[in-house]
Short mmCIF file of C-alpha atoms in Angstrom, two decimals:
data_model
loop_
_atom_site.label_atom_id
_atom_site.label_comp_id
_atom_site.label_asym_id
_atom_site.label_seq_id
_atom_site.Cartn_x
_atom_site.Cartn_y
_atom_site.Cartn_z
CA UNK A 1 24.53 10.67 9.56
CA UNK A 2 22.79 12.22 12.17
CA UNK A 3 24.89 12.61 15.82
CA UNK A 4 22.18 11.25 17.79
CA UNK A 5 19.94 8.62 17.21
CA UNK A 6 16.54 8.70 16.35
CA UNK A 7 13.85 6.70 19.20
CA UNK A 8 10.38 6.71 17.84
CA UNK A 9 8.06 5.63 20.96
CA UNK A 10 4.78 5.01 18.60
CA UNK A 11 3.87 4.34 15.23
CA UNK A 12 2.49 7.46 15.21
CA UNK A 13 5.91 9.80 16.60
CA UNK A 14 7.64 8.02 13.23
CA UNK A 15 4.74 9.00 11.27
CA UNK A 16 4.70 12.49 12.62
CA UNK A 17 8.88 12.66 11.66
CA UNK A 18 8.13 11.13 8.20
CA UNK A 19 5.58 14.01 6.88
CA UNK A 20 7.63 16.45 9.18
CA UNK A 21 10.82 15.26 6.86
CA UNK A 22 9.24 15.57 3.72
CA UNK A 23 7.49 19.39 4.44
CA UNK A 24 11.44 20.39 5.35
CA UNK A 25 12.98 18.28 2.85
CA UNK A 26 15.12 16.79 5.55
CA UNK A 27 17.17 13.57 4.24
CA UNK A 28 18.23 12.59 7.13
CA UNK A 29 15.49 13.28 9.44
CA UNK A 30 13.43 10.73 6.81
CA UNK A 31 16.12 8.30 6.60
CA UNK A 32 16.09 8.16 10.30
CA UNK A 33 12.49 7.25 10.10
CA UNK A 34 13.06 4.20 8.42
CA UNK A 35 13.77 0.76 9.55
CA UNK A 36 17.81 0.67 9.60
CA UNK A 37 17.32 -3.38 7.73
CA UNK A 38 17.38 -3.43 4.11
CA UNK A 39 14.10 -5.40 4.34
CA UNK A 40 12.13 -1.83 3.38
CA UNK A 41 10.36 -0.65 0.15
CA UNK A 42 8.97 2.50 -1.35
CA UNK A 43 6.63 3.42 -4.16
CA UNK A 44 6.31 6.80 -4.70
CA UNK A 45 2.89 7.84 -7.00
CA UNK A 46 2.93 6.00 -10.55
CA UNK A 47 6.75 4.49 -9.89
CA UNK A 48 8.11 1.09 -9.44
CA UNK A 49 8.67 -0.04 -6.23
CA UNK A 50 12.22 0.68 -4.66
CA UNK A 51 13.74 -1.46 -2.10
CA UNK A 52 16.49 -1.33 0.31
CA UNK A 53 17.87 1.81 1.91
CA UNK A 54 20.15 2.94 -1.02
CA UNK A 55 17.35 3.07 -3.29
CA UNK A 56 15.02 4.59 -1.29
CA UNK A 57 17.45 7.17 0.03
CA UNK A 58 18.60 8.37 -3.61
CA UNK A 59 14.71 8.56 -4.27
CA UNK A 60 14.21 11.20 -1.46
CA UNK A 61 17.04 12.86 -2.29
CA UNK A 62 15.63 13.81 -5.90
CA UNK A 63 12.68 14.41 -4.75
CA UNK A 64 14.05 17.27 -2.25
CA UNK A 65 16.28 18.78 -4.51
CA UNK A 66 13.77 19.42 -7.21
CA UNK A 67 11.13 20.08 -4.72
CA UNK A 68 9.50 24.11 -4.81
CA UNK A 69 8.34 22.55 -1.08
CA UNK A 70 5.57 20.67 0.27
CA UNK A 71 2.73 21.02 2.58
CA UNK A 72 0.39 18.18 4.22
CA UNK A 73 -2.52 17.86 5.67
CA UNK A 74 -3.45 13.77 6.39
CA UNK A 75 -7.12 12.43 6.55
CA UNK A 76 -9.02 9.69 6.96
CA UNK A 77 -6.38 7.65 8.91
CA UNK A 78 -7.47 3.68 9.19
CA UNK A 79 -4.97 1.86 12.13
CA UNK A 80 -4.24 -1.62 11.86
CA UNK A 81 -2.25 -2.63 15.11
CA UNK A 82 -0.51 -5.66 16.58
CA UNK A 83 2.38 -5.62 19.17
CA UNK A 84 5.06 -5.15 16.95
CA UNK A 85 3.52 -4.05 13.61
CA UNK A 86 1.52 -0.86 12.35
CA UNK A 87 -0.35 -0.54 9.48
CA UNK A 88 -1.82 3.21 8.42
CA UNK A 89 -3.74 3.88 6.06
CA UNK A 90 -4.34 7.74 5.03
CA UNK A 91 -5.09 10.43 2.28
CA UNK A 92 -2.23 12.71 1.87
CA UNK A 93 -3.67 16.05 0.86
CA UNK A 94 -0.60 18.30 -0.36
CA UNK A 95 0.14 21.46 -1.98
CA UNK A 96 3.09 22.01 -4.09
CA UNK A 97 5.40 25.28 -3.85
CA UNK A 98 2.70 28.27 -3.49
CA UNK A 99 0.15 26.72 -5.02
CA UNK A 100 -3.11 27.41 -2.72
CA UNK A 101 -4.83 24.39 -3.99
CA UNK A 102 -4.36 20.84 -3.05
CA UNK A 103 -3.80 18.26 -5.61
CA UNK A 104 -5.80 15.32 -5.66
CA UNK A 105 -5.46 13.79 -2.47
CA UNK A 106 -2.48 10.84 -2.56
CA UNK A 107 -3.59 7.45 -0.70
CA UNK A 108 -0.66 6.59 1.46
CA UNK A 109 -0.16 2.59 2.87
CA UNK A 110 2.99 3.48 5.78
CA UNK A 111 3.81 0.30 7.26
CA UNK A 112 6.14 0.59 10.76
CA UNK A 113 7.57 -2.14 12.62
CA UNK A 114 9.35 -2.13 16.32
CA UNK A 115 12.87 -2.17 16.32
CA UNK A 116 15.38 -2.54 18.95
CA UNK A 117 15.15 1.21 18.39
CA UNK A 118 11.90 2.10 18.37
CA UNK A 119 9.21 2.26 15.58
CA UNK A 120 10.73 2.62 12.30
CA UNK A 121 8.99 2.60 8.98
CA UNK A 122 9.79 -0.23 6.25
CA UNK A 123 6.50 0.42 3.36
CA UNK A 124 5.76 3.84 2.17
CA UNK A 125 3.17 3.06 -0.81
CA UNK A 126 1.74 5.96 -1.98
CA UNK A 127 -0.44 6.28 -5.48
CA UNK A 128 -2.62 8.93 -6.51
CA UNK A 129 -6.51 8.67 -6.91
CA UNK A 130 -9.36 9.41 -9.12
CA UNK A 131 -12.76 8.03 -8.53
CA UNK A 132 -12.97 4.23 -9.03
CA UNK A 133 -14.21 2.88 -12.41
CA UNK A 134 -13.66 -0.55 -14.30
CA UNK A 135 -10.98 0.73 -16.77
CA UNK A 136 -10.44 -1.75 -19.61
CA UNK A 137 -6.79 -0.85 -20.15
CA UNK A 138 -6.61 -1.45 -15.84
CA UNK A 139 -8.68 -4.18 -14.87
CA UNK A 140 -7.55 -5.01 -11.46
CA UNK B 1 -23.15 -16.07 1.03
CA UNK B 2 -21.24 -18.97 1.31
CA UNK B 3 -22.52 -21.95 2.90
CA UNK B 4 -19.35 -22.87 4.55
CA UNK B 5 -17.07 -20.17 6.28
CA UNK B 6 -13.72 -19.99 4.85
CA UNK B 7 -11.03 -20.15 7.27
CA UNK B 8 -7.60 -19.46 6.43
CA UNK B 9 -4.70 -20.87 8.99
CA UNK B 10 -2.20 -18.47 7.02
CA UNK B 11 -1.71 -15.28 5.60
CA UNK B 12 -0.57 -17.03 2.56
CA UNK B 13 -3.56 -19.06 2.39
CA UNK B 14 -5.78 -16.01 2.20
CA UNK B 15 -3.36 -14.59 -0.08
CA UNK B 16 -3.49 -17.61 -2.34
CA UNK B 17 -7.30 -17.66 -2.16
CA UNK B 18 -7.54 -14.10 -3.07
CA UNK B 19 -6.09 -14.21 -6.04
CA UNK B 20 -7.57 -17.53 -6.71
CA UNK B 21 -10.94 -15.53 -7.01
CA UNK B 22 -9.34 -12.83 -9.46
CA UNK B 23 -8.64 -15.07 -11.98
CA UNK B 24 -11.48 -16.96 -11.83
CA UNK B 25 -14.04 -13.83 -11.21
CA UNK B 26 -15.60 -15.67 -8.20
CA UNK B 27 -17.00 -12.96 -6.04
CA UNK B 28 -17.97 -15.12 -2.89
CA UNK B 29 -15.10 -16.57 -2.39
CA UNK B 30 -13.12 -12.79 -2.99
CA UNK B 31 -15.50 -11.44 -0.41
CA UNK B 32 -14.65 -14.62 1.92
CA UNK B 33 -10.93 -13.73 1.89
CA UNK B 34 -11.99 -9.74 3.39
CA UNK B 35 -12.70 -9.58 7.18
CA UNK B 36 -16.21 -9.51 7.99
CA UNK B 37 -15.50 -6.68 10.29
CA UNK B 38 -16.52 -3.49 7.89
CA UNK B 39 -12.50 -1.38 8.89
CA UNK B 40 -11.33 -2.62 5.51
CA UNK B 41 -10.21 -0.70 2.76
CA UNK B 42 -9.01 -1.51 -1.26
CA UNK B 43 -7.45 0.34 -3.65
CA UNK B 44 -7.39 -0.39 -7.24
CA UNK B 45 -4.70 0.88 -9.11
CA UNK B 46 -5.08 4.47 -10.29
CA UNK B 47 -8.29 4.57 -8.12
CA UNK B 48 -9.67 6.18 -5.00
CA UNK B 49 -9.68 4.02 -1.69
CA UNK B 50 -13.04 2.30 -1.55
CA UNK B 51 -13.47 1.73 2.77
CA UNK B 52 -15.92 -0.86 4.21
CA UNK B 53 -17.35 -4.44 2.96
CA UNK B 54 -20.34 -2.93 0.32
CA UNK B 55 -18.14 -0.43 -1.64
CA UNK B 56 -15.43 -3.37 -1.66
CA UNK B 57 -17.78 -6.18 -3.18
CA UNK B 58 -19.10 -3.99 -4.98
CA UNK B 59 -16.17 -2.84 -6.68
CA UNK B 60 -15.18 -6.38 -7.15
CA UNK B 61 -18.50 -7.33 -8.79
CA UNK B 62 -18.09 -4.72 -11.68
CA UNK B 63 -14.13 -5.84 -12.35
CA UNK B 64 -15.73 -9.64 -12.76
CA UNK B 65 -18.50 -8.29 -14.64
CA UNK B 66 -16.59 -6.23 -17.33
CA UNK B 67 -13.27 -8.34 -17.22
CA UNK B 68 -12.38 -10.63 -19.84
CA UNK B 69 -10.32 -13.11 -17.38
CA UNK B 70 -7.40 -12.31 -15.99
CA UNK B 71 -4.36 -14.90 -15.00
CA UNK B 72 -1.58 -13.66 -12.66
CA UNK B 73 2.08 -14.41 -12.08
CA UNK B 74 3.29 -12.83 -8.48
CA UNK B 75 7.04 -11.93 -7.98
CA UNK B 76 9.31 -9.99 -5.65
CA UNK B 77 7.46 -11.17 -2.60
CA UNK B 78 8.39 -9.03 0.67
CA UNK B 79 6.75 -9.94 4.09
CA UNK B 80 6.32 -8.19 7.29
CA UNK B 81 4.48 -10.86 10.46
CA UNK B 82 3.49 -10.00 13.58
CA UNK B 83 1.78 -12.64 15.91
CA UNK B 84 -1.94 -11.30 14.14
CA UNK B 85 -1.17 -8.81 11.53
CA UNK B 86 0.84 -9.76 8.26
CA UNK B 87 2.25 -7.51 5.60
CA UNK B 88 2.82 -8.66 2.00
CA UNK B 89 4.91 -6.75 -0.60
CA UNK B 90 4.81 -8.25 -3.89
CA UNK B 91 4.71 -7.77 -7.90
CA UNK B 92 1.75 -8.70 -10.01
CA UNK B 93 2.13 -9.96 -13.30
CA UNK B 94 -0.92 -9.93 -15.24
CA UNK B 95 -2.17 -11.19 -18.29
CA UNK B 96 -5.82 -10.14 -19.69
CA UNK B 97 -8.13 -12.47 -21.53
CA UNK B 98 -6.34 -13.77 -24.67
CA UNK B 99 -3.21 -11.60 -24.74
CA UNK B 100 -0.21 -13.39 -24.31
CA UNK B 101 1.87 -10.07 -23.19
CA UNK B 102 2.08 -9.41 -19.53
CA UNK B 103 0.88 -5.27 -18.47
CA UNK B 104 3.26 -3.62 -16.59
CA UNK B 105 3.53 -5.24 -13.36
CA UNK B 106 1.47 -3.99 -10.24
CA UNK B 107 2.75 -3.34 -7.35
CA UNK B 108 0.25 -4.68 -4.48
CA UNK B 109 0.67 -4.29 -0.45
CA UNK B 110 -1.83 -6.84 0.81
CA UNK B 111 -2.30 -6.50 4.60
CA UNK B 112 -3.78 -9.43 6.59
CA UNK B 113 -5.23 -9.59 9.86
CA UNK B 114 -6.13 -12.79 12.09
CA UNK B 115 -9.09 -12.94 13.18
CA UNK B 116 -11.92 -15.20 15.28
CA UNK B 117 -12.46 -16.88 11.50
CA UNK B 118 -8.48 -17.59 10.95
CA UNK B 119 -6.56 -14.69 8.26
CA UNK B 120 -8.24 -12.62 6.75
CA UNK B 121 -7.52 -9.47 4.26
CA UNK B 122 -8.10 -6.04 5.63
CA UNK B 123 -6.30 -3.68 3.23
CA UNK B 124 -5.51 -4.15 -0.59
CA UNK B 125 -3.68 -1.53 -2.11
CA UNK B 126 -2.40 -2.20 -5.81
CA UNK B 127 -0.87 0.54 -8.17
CA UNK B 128 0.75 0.58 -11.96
CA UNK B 129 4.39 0.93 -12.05
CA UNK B 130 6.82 2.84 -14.27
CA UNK B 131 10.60 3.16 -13.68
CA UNK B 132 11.28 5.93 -10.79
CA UNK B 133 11.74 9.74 -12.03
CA UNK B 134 10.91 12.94 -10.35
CA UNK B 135 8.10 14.43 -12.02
CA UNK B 136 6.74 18.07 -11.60
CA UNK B 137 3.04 16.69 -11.46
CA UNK B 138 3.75 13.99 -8.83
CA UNK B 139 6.15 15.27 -6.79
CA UNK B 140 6.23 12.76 -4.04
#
Protein backbone atom coordinates (compact mmCIF):
# COMPACT_ATOMS: atom_id res chain seq x y z
CA UNK A 1 0.00 0.00 0.00
CA UNK A 2 1.25 3.18 -0.76
CA UNK A 3 2.39 5.56 2.53
CA UNK A 4 0.54 8.45 1.39
CA UNK A 5 -2.59 8.78 -0.13
CA UNK A 6 -3.42 9.49 -3.46
CA UNK A 7 -5.83 13.13 -4.05
CA UNK A 8 -6.78 13.42 -7.64
CA UNK A 9 -8.19 17.18 -8.02
CA UNK A 10 -9.76 16.46 -11.71
CA UNK A 11 -10.87 13.80 -13.80
CA UNK A 12 -8.20 14.54 -15.79
CA UNK A 13 -4.99 14.41 -12.82
CA UNK A 14 -6.52 10.53 -12.34
CA UNK A 15 -6.42 10.09 -15.94
CA UNK A 16 -2.97 11.50 -16.28
CA UNK A 17 -1.83 8.82 -13.12
CA UNK A 18 -3.73 5.96 -14.89
CA UNK A 19 -1.68 6.02 -18.40
CA UNK A 20 1.35 7.31 -16.25
CA UNK A 21 0.84 3.78 -14.19
CA UNK A 22 0.53 1.67 -17.00
CA UNK A 23 3.83 3.26 -19.17
CA UNK A 24 5.84 2.41 -15.61
CA UNK A 25 4.02 -0.61 -14.83
CA UNK A 26 3.29 0.80 -11.43
CA UNK A 27 0.61 -1.43 -9.41
CA UNK A 28 0.13 0.66 -6.99
CA UNK A 29 0.26 3.96 -8.53
CA UNK A 30 -2.89 2.38 -10.80
CA UNK A 31 -4.58 0.90 -7.95
CA UNK A 32 -4.47 4.22 -6.35
CA UNK A 33 -6.26 5.58 -9.31
CA UNK A 34 -9.18 3.66 -8.78
CA UNK A 35 -12.25 4.21 -6.79
CA UNK A 36 -11.33 2.48 -3.26
CA UNK A 37 -15.49 0.82 -3.46
CA UNK A 38 -15.78 -2.47 -4.97
CA UNK A 39 -18.47 -0.92 -7.21
CA UNK A 40 -15.59 -0.76 -10.23
CA UNK A 41 -15.11 -2.83 -13.46
CA UNK A 42 -12.51 -3.42 -16.11
CA UNK A 43 -12.40 -4.87 -19.59
CA UNK A 44 -9.25 -5.05 -20.96
CA UNK A 45 -9.25 -5.58 -25.17
CA UNK A 46 -11.27 -8.87 -26.21
CA UNK A 47 -11.73 -10.02 -22.24
CA UNK A 48 -14.64 -10.37 -20.01
CA UNK A 49 -15.37 -7.79 -17.85
CA UNK A 50 -13.69 -7.89 -14.28
CA UNK A 51 -15.20 -6.36 -11.31
CA UNK A 52 -14.23 -5.39 -7.92
CA UNK A 53 -10.74 -4.40 -6.83
CA UNK A 54 -9.28 -7.97 -6.41
CA UNK A 55 -10.01 -8.78 -9.85
CA UNK A 56 -8.99 -5.90 -11.38
CA UNK A 57 -5.80 -5.64 -9.37
CA UNK A 58 -4.60 -9.36 -10.26
CA UNK A 59 -5.42 -8.25 -13.95
CA UNK A 60 -2.81 -5.37 -13.84
CA UNK A 61 -0.56 -7.27 -12.17
CA UNK A 62 -0.24 -9.86 -15.19
CA UNK A 63 -0.31 -7.50 -17.40
CA UNK A 64 2.97 -5.72 -15.86
CA UNK A 65 4.82 -8.64 -15.29
CA UNK A 66 4.63 -9.94 -18.79
CA UNK A 67 4.78 -6.52 -20.17
CA UNK A 68 8.26 -5.69 -22.64
CA UNK A 69 6.72 -1.92 -21.62
CA UNK A 70 4.31 0.42 -22.95
CA UNK A 71 4.09 3.75 -24.50
CA UNK A 72 0.88 6.11 -25.09
CA UNK A 73 -0.06 8.66 -26.90
CA UNK A 74 -4.19 9.51 -26.35
CA UNK A 75 -6.39 11.19 -29.11
CA UNK A 76 -9.48 12.25 -29.89
CA UNK A 77 -10.66 12.75 -26.24
CA UNK A 78 -14.75 13.29 -26.05
CA UNK A 79 -15.68 14.75 -22.16
CA UNK A 80 -18.88 14.02 -20.76
CA UNK A 81 -19.13 16.02 -17.38
CA UNK A 82 -21.53 16.44 -14.46
CA UNK A 83 -20.60 17.50 -10.85
CA UNK A 84 -19.62 14.37 -9.62
CA UNK A 85 -19.18 12.09 -12.68
CA UNK A 86 -16.68 11.99 -15.76
CA UNK A 87 -17.03 10.24 -18.70
CA UNK A 88 -13.84 10.10 -21.39
CA UNK A 89 -13.84 8.86 -24.24
CA UNK A 90 -10.33 8.38 -26.18
CA UNK A 91 -8.10 6.37 -28.71
CA UNK A 92 -5.21 4.87 -26.99
CA UNK A 93 -2.42 4.76 -29.52
CA UNK A 94 0.44 2.43 -27.97
CA UNK A 95 3.57 0.80 -28.83
CA UNK A 96 4.68 -2.36 -27.33
CA UNK A 97 8.44 -2.99 -26.06
CA UNK A 98 10.67 -1.34 -29.00
CA UNK A 99 8.44 -1.67 -31.48
CA UNK A 100 8.45 1.85 -33.47
CA UNK A 101 5.02 1.31 -34.74
CA UNK A 102 1.76 1.78 -33.03
CA UNK A 103 -0.76 -0.89 -33.00
CA UNK A 104 -4.10 -0.21 -34.01
CA UNK A 105 -5.27 2.43 -31.94
CA UNK A 106 -7.39 0.90 -28.65
CA UNK A 107 -10.81 2.89 -27.94
CA UNK A 108 -10.77 3.52 -24.26
CA UNK A 109 -14.41 4.37 -22.20
CA UNK A 110 -12.57 5.65 -18.44
CA UNK A 111 -15.33 6.47 -16.28
CA UNK A 112 -14.23 8.61 -12.82
CA UNK A 113 -16.38 9.52 -10.09
CA UNK A 114 -15.68 12.07 -6.94
CA UNK A 115 -14.84 10.53 -3.89
CA UNK A 116 -14.40 11.78 -0.49
CA UNK A 117 -10.87 11.56 -1.88
CA UNK A 118 -10.82 13.01 -4.93
CA UNK A 119 -11.53 11.68 -8.50
CA UNK A 120 -11.03 8.09 -8.70
CA UNK A 121 -11.70 5.86 -11.65
CA UNK A 122 -14.43 2.92 -11.41
CA UNK A 123 -14.81 1.80 -15.68
CA UNK A 124 -11.77 1.21 -17.70
CA UNK A 125 -13.38 -0.37 -21.04
CA UNK A 126 -11.01 -0.65 -23.52
CA UNK A 127 -11.49 -2.83 -26.99
CA UNK A 128 -9.54 -2.67 -30.00
CA UNK A 129 -10.79 -1.34 -33.48
CA UNK A 130 -10.93 -2.06 -37.08
CA UNK A 131 -13.08 -0.11 -39.42
CA UNK A 132 -16.83 -0.66 -38.85
CA UNK A 133 -18.67 -3.22 -41.05
CA UNK A 134 -21.98 -5.32 -40.52
CA UNK A 135 -20.25 -8.65 -39.60
CA UNK A 136 -22.70 -11.56 -39.74
CA UNK A 137 -20.96 -13.59 -37.05
CA UNK A 138 -21.19 -9.82 -34.87
CA UNK A 139 -24.28 -8.19 -35.54
CA UNK A 140 -24.57 -5.66 -32.88
CA UNK B 1 -38.29 11.83 -38.14
CA UNK B 2 -40.60 11.11 -35.63
CA UNK B 3 -43.68 12.95 -35.30
CA UNK B 4 -43.67 13.00 -31.60
CA UNK B 5 -40.38 13.70 -29.57
CA UNK B 6 -39.47 10.96 -27.34
CA UNK B 7 -38.79 11.95 -23.92
CA UNK B 8 -37.32 9.73 -21.49
CA UNK B 9 -37.79 10.69 -17.52
CA UNK B 10 -34.98 7.96 -16.82
CA UNK B 11 -31.87 6.62 -17.82
CA UNK B 12 -33.48 3.31 -17.71
CA UNK B 13 -36.20 4.36 -19.85
CA UNK B 14 -33.83 5.30 -22.63
CA UNK B 15 -32.00 2.27 -21.89
CA UNK B 16 -35.11 0.15 -22.22
CA UNK B 17 -36.09 1.97 -25.42
CA UNK B 18 -32.78 1.43 -26.92
CA UNK B 19 -32.73 -1.87 -26.93
CA UNK B 20 -36.35 -1.99 -27.66
CA UNK B 21 -35.28 -0.70 -31.21
CA UNK B 22 -32.44 -3.46 -31.58
CA UNK B 23 -34.60 -6.14 -31.49
CA UNK B 24 -37.12 -4.86 -33.40
CA UNK B 25 -34.69 -3.03 -36.14
CA UNK B 26 -36.65 0.26 -35.72
CA UNK B 27 -34.23 2.95 -36.68
CA UNK B 28 -36.35 6.09 -35.61
CA UNK B 29 -37.00 5.22 -32.53
CA UNK B 30 -32.90 4.01 -32.04
CA UNK B 31 -32.01 7.42 -33.33
CA UNK B 32 -34.71 8.99 -30.77
CA UNK B 33 -32.93 7.38 -27.80
CA UNK B 34 -29.24 9.39 -29.07
CA UNK B 35 -29.00 13.12 -28.08
CA UNK B 36 -29.75 15.37 -30.78
CA UNK B 37 -26.69 17.28 -29.89
CA UNK B 38 -24.01 15.72 -32.62
CA UNK B 39 -20.91 14.97 -29.25
CA UNK B 40 -22.04 11.36 -29.39
CA UNK B 41 -20.10 8.49 -30.10
CA UNK B 42 -20.86 4.32 -30.60
CA UNK B 43 -18.84 1.58 -30.76
CA UNK B 44 -19.78 -1.70 -32.08
CA UNK B 45 -18.01 -4.50 -30.89
CA UNK B 46 -14.72 -5.22 -32.64
CA UNK B 47 -15.28 -1.87 -34.50
CA UNK B 48 -13.85 1.62 -34.74
CA UNK B 49 -15.71 4.50 -32.77
CA UNK B 50 -18.20 6.00 -35.18
CA UNK B 51 -18.56 10.04 -33.53
CA UNK B 52 -21.58 12.27 -34.36
CA UNK B 53 -25.48 11.61 -35.24
CA UNK B 54 -24.95 10.61 -39.35
CA UNK B 55 -22.12 8.01 -38.93
CA UNK B 56 -24.28 6.67 -35.85
CA UNK B 57 -27.69 6.19 -37.83
CA UNK B 58 -26.02 5.26 -40.31
CA UNK B 59 -24.30 2.50 -38.81
CA UNK B 60 -27.51 1.48 -37.26
CA UNK B 61 -29.36 1.41 -40.59
CA UNK B 62 -26.93 -1.24 -42.16
CA UNK B 63 -27.08 -3.62 -38.74
CA UNK B 64 -31.18 -3.48 -39.34
CA UNK B 65 -30.69 -3.89 -42.89
CA UNK B 66 -28.40 -7.04 -42.93
CA UNK B 67 -29.61 -8.50 -39.48
CA UNK B 68 -31.78 -11.35 -39.26
CA UNK B 69 -33.50 -10.16 -35.79
CA UNK B 70 -31.89 -10.15 -32.86
CA UNK B 71 -33.58 -10.71 -29.15
CA UNK B 72 -31.53 -9.76 -26.04
CA UNK B 73 -31.29 -10.87 -22.43
CA UNK B 74 -29.22 -8.09 -20.23
CA UNK B 75 -27.39 -9.24 -17.00
CA UNK B 76 -24.79 -8.03 -14.52
CA UNK B 77 -26.18 -4.55 -14.49
CA UNK B 78 -23.66 -1.91 -12.81
CA UNK B 79 -24.71 1.83 -12.52
CA UNK B 80 -22.91 4.98 -11.94
CA UNK B 81 -25.73 8.50 -11.48
CA UNK B 82 -24.93 11.78 -11.20
CA UNK B 83 -27.75 14.50 -11.00
CA UNK B 84 -27.50 14.59 -15.33
CA UNK B 85 -25.08 12.03 -16.42
CA UNK B 86 -25.73 8.17 -15.86
CA UNK B 87 -23.38 5.28 -16.37
CA UNK B 88 -24.60 1.73 -17.14
CA UNK B 89 -22.41 -1.42 -16.95
CA UNK B 90 -24.11 -4.40 -18.08
CA UNK B 91 -23.94 -7.94 -20.03
CA UNK B 92 -25.72 -8.60 -23.27
CA UNK B 93 -27.07 -11.77 -24.05
CA UNK B 94 -27.93 -12.19 -27.54
CA UNK B 95 -29.67 -14.44 -29.62
CA UNK B 96 -29.66 -14.06 -33.65
CA UNK B 97 -32.62 -14.82 -35.85
CA UNK B 98 -33.64 -18.49 -35.34
CA UNK B 99 -30.77 -19.80 -33.21
CA UNK B 100 -31.72 -20.82 -29.98
CA UNK B 101 -27.92 -20.56 -28.54
CA UNK B 102 -26.97 -17.32 -26.93
CA UNK B 103 -23.20 -15.65 -28.56
CA UNK B 104 -20.89 -14.91 -26.11
CA UNK B 105 -22.17 -12.21 -24.06
CA UNK B 106 -21.26 -8.45 -24.80
CA UNK B 107 -20.11 -6.37 -22.61
CA UNK B 108 -21.83 -2.77 -23.19
CA UNK B 109 -21.07 0.69 -21.18
CA UNK B 110 -24.08 2.78 -22.14
CA UNK B 111 -23.61 6.40 -20.99
CA UNK B 112 -26.67 8.70 -20.66
CA UNK B 113 -26.97 12.27 -20.46
CA UNK B 114 -30.12 14.50 -19.46
CA UNK B 115 -30.93 16.76 -21.51
CA UNK B 116 -33.68 19.78 -22.47
CA UNK B 117 -35.69 16.54 -24.15
CA UNK B 118 -35.42 14.26 -20.77
CA UNK B 119 -32.33 11.16 -21.01
CA UNK B 120 -30.85 10.63 -23.64
CA UNK B 121 -27.80 8.23 -24.90
CA UNK B 122 -24.54 9.89 -25.68
CA UNK B 123 -21.97 7.06 -25.77
CA UNK B 124 -22.49 3.27 -26.61
CA UNK B 125 -19.61 1.23 -26.35
CA UNK B 126 -20.19 -2.69 -26.69
CA UNK B 127 -17.33 -5.35 -27.08
CA UNK B 128 -17.14 -9.46 -27.33
CA UNK B 129 -15.90 -11.10 -24.32
CA UNK B 130 -13.60 -14.06 -23.66
CA UNK B 131 -12.31 -15.17 -20.22
CA UNK B 132 -9.27 -12.73 -19.07
CA UNK B 133 -5.55 -13.86 -20.19
CA UNK B 134 -2.56 -11.83 -20.99
CA UNK B 135 -1.93 -12.04 -24.52
CA UNK B 136 1.28 -10.89 -26.44
CA UNK B 137 -0.97 -9.22 -29.23
CA UNK B 138 -3.22 -7.29 -26.78
CA UNK B 139 -1.25 -6.44 -24.15
CA UNK B 140 -3.47 -4.13 -22.25
Amino acid sequence: MPLVKMVFSSPEAAEEAFYRALQTGDLELMMGVWDEDDNISCVHPGSARLDGRAAVRQSWEQIFKSSPGMAFRLTDVSHYYDKNLAVHVLHEHIRIGRDRHHQPPVVATNVYRLTANGWRMVMHHGSATRPFSVDPTSLH
